[in-house]
Coordinates of N, CA, C and O in Angstrom, one line a residue:
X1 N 14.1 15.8 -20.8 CA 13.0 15.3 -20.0 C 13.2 15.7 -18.6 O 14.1 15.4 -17.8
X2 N 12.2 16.3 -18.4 CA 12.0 16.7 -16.6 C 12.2 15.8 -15.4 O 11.3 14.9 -15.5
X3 N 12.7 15.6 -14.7 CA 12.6 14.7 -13.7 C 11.1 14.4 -13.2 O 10.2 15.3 -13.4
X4 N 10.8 13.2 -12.6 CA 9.2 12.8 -12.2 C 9.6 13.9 -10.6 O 10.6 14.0 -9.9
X5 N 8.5 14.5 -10.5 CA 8.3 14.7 -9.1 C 8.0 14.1 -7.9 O 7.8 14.6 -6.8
X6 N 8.0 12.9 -8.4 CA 7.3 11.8 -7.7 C 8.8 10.5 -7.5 O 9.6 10.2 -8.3
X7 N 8.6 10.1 -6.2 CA 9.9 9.6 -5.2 C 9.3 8.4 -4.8 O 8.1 8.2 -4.6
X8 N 10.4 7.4 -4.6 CA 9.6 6.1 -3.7 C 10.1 6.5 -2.3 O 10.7 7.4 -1.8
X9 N 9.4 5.3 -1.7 CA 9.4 5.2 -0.3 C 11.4 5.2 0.5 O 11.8 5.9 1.4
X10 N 12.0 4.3 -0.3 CA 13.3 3.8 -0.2 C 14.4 5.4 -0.7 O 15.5 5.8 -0.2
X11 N 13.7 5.9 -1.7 CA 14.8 7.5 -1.8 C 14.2 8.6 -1.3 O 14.8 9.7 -1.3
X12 N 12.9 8.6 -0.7 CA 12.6 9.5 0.3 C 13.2 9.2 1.4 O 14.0 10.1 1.8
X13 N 13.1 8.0 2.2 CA 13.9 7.6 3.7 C 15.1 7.8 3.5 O 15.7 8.0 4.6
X14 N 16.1 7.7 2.4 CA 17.7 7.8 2.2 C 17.8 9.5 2.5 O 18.7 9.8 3.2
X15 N 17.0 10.4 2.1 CA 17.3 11.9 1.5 C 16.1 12.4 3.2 O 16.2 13.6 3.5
X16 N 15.4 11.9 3.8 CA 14.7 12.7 4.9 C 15.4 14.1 6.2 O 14.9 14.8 7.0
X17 N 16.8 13.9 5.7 CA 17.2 14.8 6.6 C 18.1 15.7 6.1 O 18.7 16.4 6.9
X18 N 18.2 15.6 4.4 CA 18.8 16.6 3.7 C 18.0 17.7 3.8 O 16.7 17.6 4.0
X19 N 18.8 19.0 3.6 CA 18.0 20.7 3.7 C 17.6 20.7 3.0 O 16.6 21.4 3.4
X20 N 17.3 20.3 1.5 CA 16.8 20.8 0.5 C 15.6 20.6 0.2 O 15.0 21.3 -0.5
X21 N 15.0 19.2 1.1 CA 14.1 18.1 0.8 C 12.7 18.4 1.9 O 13.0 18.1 3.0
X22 N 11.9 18.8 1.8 CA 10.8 19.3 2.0 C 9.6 18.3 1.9 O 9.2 17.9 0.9
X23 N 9.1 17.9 3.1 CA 7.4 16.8 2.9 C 6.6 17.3 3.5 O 6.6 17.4 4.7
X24 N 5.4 17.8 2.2 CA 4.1 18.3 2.9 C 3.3 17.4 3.0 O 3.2 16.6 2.0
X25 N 2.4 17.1 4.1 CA 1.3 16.1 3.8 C -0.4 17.0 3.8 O -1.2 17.6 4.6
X26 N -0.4 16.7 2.4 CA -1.6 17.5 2.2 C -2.9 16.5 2.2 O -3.9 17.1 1.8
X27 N -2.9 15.5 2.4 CA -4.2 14.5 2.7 C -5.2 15.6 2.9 O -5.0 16.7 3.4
X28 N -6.6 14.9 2.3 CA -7.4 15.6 2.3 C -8.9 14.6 1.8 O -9.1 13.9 0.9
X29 N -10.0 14.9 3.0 CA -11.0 13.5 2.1 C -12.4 14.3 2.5 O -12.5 15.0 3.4
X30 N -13.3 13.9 1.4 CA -14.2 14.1 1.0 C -15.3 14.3 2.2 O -14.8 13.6 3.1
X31 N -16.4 14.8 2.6 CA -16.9 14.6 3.7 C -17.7 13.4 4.1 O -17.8 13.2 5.3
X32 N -18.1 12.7 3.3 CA -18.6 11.3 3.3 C -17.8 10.3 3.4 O -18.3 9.2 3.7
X33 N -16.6 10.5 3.3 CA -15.7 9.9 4.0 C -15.1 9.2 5.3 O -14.6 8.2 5.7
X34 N -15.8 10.8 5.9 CA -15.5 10.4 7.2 C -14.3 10.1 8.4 O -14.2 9.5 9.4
X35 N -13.1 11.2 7.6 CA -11.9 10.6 8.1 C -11.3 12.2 8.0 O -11.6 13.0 7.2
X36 N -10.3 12.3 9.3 CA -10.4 13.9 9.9 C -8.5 13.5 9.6 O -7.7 12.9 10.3
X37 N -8.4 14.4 8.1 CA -6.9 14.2 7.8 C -5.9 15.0 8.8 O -4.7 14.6 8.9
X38 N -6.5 16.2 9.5 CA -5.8 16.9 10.5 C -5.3 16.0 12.0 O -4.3 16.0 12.7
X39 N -6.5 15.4 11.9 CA -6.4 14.3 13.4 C -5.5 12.8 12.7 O -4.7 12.3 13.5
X40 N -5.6 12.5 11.8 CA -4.6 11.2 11.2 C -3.2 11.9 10.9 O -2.2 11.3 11.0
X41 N -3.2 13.3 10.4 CA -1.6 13.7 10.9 C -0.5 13.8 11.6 O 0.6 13.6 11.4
X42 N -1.6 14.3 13.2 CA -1.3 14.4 14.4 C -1.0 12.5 14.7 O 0.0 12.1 15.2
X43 N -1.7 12.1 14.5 CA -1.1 10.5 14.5 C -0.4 9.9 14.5 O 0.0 9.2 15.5
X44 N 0.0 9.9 13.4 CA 0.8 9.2 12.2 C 1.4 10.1 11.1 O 0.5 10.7 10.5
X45 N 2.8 10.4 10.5 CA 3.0 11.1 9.7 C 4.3 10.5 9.0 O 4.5 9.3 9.1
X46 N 5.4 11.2 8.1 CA 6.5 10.8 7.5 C 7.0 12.0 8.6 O 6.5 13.1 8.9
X47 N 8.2 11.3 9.0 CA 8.9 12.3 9.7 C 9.2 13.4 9.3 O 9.7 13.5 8.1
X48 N 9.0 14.3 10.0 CA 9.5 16.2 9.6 C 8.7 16.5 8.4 O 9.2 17.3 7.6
X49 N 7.6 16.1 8.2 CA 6.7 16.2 7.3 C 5.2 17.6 8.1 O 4.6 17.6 9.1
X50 N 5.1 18.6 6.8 CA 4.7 19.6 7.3 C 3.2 19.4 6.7 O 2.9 18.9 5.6
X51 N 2.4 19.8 7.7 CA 0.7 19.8 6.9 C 0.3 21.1 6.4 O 0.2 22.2 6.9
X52 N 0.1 20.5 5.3 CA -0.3 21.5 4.1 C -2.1 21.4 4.0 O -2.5 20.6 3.2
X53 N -3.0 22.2 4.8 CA -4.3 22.1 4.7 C -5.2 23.1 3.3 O -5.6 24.2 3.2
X54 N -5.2 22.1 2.4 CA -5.8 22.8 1.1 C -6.6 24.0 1.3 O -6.6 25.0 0.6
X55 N -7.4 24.0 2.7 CA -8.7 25.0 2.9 C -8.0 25.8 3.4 O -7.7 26.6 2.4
X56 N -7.4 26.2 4.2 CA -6.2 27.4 4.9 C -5.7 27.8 3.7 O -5.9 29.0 3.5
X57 N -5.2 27.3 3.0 CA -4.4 27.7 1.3 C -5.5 28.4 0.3 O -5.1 29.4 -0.3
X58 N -6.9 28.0 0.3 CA -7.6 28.6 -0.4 C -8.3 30.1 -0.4 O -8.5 30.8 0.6
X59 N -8.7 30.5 -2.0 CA -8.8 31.8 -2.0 C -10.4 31.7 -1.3 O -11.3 31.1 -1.9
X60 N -10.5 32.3 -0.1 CA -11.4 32.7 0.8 C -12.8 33.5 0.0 O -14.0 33.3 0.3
X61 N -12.1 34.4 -1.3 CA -13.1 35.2 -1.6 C -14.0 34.1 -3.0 O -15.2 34.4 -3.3
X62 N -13.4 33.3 -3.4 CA -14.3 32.4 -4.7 C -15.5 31.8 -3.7 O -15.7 31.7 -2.5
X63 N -16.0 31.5 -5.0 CA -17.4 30.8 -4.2 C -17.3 29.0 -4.5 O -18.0 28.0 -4.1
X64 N -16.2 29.2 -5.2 CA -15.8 27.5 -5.6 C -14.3 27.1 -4.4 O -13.5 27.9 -3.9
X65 N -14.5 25.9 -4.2 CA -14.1 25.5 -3.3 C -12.4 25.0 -3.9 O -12.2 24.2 -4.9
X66 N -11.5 25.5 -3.1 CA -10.3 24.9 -2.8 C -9.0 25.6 -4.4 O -8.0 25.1 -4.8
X67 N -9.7 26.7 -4.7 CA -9.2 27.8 -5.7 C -8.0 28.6 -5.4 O -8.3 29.3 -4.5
X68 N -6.6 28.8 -5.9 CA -5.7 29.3 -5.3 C -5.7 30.4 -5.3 O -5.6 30.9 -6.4
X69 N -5.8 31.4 -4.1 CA -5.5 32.7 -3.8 C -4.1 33.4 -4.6 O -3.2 32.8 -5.2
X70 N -4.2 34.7 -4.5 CA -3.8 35.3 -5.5 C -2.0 34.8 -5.1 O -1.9 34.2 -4.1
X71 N -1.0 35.1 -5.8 CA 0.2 34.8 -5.8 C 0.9 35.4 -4.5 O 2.1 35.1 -4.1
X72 N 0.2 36.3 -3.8 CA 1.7 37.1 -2.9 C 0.6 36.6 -1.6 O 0.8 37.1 -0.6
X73 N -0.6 35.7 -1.6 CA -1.3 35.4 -0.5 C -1.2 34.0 -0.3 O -1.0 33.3 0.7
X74 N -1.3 33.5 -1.6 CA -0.3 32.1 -1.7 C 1.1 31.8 -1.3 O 1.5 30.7 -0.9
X75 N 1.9 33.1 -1.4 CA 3.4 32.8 -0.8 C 3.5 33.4 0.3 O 4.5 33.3 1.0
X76 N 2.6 33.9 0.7 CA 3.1 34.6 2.3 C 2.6 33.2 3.3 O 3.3 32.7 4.2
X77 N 1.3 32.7 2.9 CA 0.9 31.1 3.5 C 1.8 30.3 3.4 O 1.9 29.7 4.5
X78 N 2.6 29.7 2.5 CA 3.6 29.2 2.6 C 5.0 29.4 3.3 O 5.7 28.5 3.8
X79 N 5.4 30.7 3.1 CA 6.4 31.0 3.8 C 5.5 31.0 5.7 O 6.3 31.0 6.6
X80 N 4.9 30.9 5.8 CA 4.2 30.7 6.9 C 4.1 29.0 7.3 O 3.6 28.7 8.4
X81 N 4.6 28.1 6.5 CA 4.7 27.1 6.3 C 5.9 26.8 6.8 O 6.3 25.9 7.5
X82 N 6.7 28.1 6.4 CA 8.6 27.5 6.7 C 9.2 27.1 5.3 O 10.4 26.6 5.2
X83 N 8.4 27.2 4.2 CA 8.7 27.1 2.9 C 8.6 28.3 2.1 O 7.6 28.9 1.8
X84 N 9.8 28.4 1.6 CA 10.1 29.9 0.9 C 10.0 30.0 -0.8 O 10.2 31.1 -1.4

């Protein structure tokens, strides 16, 4: 069985300054919402926590929204991230 990818609050805060350990905050809300996830980043965040903006990530050329660009445009945006 695979490990959950998913962490609590108490073994994230123990592991926050190990190299291996990587937090993107990809928040993201609907327009009717009404709430500007780039400006609640700059805010408030988990420390050393990197923003991962879904629309910058997406394949620009689809006509559907929030579709992953191809594999080497997907990793060059990430390593642009600081994530390899």
């Amino acid at each position: 069985m695979a490990p959950s990818p998913f962490v609590t609050p108490a073994w994230l805060h123990e592991r926050l300054s190990a190299p291996d350990i990587t937090v993107l905050d990809a928040s993201w809300y609907l327009p009717a919402q009404g709430r500007d996830a780039a400006a609640e980043y700059a805010a408030a965040r988990i420390p050393g926590a990197i923003r991962f903006d879904i629309d910058a990530m997406s394949d620009e050329t689809s006509p559907l929204p929030h579709m992953l660009p191809r594999p080497e445009v997907f990793s060059s945006r990430m390593r642009a991230l600081g994530i390899g």
